[in-house]
mmCIF file of C-alpha atoms in Angstrom:
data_model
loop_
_atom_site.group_PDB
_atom_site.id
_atom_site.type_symbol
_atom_site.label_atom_id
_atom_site.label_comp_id
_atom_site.label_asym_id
_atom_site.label_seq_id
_atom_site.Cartn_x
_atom_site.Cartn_y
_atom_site.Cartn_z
ATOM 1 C CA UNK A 1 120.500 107.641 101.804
ATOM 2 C CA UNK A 2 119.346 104.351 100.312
ATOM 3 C CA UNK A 3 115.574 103.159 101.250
ATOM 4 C CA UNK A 4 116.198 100.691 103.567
ATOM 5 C CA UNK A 5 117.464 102.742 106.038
ATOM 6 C CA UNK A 6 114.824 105.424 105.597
ATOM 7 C CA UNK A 7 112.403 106.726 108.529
ATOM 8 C CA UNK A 8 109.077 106.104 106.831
ATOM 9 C CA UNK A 9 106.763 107.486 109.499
ATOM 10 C CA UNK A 10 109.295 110.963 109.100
ATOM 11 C CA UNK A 11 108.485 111.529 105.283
ATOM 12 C CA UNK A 12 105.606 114.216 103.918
ATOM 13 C CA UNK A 13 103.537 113.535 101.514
ATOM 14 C CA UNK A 14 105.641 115.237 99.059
ATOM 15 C CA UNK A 15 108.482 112.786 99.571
ATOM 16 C CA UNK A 16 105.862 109.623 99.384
ATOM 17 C CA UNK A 17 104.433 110.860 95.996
ATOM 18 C CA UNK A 18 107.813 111.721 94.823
ATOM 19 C CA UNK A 19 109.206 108.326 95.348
ATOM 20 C CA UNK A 20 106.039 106.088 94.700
ATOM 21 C CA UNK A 21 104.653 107.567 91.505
ATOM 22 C CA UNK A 22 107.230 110.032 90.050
ATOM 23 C CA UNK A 23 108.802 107.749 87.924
ATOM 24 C CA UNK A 24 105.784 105.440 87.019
ATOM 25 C CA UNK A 25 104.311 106.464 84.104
ATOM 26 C CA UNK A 26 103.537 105.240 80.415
ATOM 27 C CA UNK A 27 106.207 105.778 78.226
ATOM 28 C CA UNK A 28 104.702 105.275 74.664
ATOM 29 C CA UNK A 29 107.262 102.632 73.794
ATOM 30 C CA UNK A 30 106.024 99.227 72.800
ATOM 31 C CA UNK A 31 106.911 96.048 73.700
ATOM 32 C CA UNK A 32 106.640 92.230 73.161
ATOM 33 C CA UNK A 33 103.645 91.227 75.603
ATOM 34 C CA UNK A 34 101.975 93.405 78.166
ATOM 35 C CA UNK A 35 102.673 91.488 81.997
ATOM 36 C CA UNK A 36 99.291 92.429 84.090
ATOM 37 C CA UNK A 37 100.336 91.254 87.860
ATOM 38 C CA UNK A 38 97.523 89.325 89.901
ATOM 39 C CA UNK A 39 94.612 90.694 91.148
ATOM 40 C CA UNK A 40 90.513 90.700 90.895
ATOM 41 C CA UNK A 41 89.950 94.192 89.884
ATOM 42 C CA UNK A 42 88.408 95.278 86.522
ATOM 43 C CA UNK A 43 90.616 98.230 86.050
ATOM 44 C CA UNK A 44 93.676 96.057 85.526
ATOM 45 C CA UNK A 45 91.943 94.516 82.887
ATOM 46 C CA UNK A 46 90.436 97.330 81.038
ATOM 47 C CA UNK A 47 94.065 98.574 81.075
ATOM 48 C CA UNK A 48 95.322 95.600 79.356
ATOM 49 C CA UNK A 49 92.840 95.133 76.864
ATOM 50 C CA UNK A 50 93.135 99.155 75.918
ATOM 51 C CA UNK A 51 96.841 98.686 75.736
ATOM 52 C CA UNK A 52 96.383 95.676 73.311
ATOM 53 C CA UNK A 53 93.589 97.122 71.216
ATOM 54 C CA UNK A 54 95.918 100.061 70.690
ATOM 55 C CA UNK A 55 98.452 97.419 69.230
ATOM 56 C CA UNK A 56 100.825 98.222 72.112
ATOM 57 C CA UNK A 57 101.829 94.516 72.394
ATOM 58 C CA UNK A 58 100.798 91.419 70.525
ATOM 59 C CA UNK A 59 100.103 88.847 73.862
ATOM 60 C CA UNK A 60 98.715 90.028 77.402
ATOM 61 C CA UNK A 61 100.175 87.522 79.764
ATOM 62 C CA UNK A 62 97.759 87.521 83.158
ATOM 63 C CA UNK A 63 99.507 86.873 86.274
ATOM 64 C CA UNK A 64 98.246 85.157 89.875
ATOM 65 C CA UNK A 65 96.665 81.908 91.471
ATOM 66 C CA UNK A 66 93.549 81.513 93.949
ATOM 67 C CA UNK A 67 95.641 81.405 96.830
ATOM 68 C CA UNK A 68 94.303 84.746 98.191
ATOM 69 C CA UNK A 69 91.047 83.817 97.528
ATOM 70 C CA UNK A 70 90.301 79.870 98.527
ATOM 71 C CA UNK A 71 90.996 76.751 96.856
ATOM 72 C CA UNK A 72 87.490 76.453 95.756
ATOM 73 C CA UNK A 73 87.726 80.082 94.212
ATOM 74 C CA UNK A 74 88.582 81.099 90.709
ATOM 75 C CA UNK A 75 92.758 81.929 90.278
ATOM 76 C CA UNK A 76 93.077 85.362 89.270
ATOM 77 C CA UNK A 77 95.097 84.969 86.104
ATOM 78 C CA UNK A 78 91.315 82.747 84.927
ATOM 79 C CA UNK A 79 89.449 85.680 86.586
ATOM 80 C CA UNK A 80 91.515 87.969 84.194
ATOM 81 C CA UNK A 81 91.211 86.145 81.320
ATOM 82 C CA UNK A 82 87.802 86.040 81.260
ATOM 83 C CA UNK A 83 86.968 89.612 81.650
ATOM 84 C CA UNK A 84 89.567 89.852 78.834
ATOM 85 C CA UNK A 85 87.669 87.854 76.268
ATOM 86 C CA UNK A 86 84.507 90.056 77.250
ATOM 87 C CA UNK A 87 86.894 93.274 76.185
ATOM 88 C CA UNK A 88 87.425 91.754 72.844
ATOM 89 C CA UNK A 89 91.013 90.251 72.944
ATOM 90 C CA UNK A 90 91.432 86.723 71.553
ATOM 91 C CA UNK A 91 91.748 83.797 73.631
ATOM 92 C CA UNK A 92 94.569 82.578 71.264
ATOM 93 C CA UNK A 93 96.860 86.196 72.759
ATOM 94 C CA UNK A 94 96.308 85.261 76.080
ATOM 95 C CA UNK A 95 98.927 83.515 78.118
ATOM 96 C CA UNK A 96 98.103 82.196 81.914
ATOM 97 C CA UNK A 97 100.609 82.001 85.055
ATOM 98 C CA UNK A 98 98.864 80.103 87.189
ATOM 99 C CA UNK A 99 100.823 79.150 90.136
ATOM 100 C CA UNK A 100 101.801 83.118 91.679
ATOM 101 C CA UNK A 101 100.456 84.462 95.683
ATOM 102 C CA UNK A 102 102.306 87.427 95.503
ATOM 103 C CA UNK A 103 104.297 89.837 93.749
ATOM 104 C CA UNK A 104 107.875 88.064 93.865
ATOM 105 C CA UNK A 105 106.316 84.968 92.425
ATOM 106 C CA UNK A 106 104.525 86.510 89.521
ATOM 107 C CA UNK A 107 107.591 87.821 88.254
ATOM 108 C CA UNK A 108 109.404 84.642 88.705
ATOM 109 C CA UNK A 109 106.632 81.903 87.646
ATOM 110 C CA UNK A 110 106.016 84.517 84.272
ATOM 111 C CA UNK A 111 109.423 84.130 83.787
ATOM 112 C CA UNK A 112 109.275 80.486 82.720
ATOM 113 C CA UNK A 113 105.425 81.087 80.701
ATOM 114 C CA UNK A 114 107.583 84.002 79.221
ATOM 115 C CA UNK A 115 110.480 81.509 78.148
ATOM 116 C CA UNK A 116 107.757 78.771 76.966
ATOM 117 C CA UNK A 117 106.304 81.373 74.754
ATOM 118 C CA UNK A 118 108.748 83.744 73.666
ATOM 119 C CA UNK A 119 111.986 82.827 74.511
ATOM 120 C CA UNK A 120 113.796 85.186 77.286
ATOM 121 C CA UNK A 121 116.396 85.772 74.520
ATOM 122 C CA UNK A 122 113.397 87.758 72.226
ATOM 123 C CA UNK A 123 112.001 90.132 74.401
ATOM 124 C CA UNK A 124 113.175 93.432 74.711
ATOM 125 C CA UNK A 125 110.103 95.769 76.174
ATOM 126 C CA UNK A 126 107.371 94.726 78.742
ATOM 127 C CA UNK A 127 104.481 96.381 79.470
ATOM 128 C CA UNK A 128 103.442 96.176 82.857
ATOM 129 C CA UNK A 129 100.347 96.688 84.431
ATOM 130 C CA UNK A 130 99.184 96.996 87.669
ATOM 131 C CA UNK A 131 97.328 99.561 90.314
ATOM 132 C CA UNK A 132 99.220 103.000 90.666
ATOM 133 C CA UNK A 133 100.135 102.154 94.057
ATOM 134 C CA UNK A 134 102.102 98.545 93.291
ATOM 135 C CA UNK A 135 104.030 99.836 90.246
ATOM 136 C CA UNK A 136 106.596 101.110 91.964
ATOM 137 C CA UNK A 137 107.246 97.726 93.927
ATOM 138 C CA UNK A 138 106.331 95.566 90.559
ATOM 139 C CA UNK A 139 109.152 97.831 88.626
ATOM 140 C CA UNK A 140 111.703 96.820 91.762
ATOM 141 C CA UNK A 141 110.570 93.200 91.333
ATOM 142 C CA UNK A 142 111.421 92.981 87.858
ATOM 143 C CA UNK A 143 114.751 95.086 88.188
ATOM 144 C CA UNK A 144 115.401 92.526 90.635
ATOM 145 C CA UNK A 145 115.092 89.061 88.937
ATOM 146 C CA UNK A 146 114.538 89.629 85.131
ATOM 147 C CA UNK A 147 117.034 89.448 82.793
ATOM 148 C CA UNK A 148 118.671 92.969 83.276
ATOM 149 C CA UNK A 149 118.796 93.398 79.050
ATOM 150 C CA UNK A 150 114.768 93.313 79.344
ATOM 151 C CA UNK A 151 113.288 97.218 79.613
ATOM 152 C CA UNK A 152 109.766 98.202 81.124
ATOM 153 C CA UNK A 153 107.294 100.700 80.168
ATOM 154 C CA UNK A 154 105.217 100.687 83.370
ATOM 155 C CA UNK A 155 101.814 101.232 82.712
ATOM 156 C CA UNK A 156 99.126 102.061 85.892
ATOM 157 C CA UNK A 157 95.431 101.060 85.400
ATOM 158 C CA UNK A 158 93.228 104.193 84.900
ATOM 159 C CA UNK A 159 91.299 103.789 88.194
ATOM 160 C CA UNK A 160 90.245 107.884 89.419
ATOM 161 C CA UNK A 161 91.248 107.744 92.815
ATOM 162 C CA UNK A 162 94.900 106.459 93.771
ATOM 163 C CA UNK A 163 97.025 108.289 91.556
ATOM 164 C CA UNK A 164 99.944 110.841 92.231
ATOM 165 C CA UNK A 165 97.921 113.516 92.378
ATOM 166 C CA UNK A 166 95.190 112.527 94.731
ATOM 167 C CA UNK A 167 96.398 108.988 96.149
ATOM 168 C CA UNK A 168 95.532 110.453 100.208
ATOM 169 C CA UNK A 169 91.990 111.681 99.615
ATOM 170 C CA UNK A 170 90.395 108.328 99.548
ATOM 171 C CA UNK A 171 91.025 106.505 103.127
ATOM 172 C CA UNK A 172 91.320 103.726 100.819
ATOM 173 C CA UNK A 173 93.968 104.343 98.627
ATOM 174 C CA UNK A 174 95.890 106.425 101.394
ATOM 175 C CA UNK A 175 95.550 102.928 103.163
ATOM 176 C CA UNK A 176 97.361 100.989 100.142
ATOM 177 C CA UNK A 177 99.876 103.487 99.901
ATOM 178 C CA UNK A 178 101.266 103.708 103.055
ATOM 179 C CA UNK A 179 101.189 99.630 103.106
ATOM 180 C CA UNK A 180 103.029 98.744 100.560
ATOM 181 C CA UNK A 181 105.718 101.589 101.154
ATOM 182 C CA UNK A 182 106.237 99.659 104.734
ATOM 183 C CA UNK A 183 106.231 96.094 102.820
ATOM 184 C CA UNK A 184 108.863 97.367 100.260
ATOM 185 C CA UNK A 185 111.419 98.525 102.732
ATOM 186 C CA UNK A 186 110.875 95.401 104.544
ATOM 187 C CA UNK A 187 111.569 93.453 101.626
ATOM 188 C CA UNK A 188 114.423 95.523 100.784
ATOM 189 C CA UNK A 189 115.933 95.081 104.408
ATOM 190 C CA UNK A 190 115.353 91.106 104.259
ATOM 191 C CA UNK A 191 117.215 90.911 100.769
ATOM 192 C CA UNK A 192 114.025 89.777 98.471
ATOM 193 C CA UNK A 193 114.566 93.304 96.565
ATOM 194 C CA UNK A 194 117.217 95.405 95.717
ATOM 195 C CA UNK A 195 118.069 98.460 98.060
ATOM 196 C CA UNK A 196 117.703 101.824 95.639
ATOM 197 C CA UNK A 197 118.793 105.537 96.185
ATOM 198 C CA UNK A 198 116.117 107.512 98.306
ATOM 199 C CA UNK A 199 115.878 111.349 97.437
#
């Protein structure tokens, strides 16, 4: 059965966990810049700058605009970058999307910063980080419009509540789950993603 056509409000827990965080995990494999996708929440960015400091990538590029937030209000690729310099990594191995309000767009705006700065042509690896509960729709996003020759080691921030194994004990996190399973499938059923196998 492919996900589109799924029952969502039929699956167990079992079969949620299975398909939003079995295959998200870190890898080891490095890669040419770590991608962090948009958001104001310190955990992504402690992620980012630990992956760097380890000398998992050479450039973090920060992903996401203020449109969430108010025009008046600070984008969240600037919000990022700040709390990046304060973790030690260089302004100079920073790169800034600017212009992304949502998931599809920060994969397609860091496309072109990726270009600008790289070359498409030159990276093999990405790192990506994001919450535990997005990966799986930020790993369907790039599937979807990156070059298909480009590989991901998905890496989710470190945050305690929210992961595989405890993701609906906190309201909160049960919450974000179940959202962005809904928001996938109706992405998938509008065409913006690709359908994918669901077991």
């Amino acid at each position: 059965m492919m996900f589109s056509e799924v029952n969502l409000d039929n699956l167990s827990r079992q079969q949620i966990t299975s398909f939003m965080f079995d295959s998200i995990g870190d890898d080891g494999k490095d890669g040419e810049c770590i991608l962090v996708f948009g958001a104001k929440t310190i955990h992504r960015v402690q992620k980012a700058a630990r992956l760097y400091h380890n000398k998992r990538a050479p450039k973090i590029l920060v992903s996401g605009s203020a449109a969430r937030w108010g025009k008046e209000e600070e984008s969240e690729a600037i919000w990022m970058k700040n709390h990046l310099l304060n973790f030690g990594v260089p302004e100079e191995d920073i790169l800034l999307e600017l212009e992304a309000a949502n998931t599809t767009e920060n994969v397609i705006a860091s496309l072109m910063v990726l270009q600008r700065s790289f070359g498409l042509n030159h990276i093999n690896r990405l790192l990506i980080v994001s919450s535990p509960y997005h990966m799986k729709r930020c790993h369907l996003t790039l599937t979807t419009y990156m070059p298909d020759w480009i590989s991901y080691t998905l890496c989710p921030d470190d945050r305690e509540s929210g992961q595989g194994d405890n993701w609906w004990k906190n309201d909160r996190e049960n919450a974000r789950v179940m959202k962005e399973l809904h928001s996938m499938q109706k992405y998938v059923q509008k065409g913006i993603l690709e359908d994918l196998p669901f077991q």
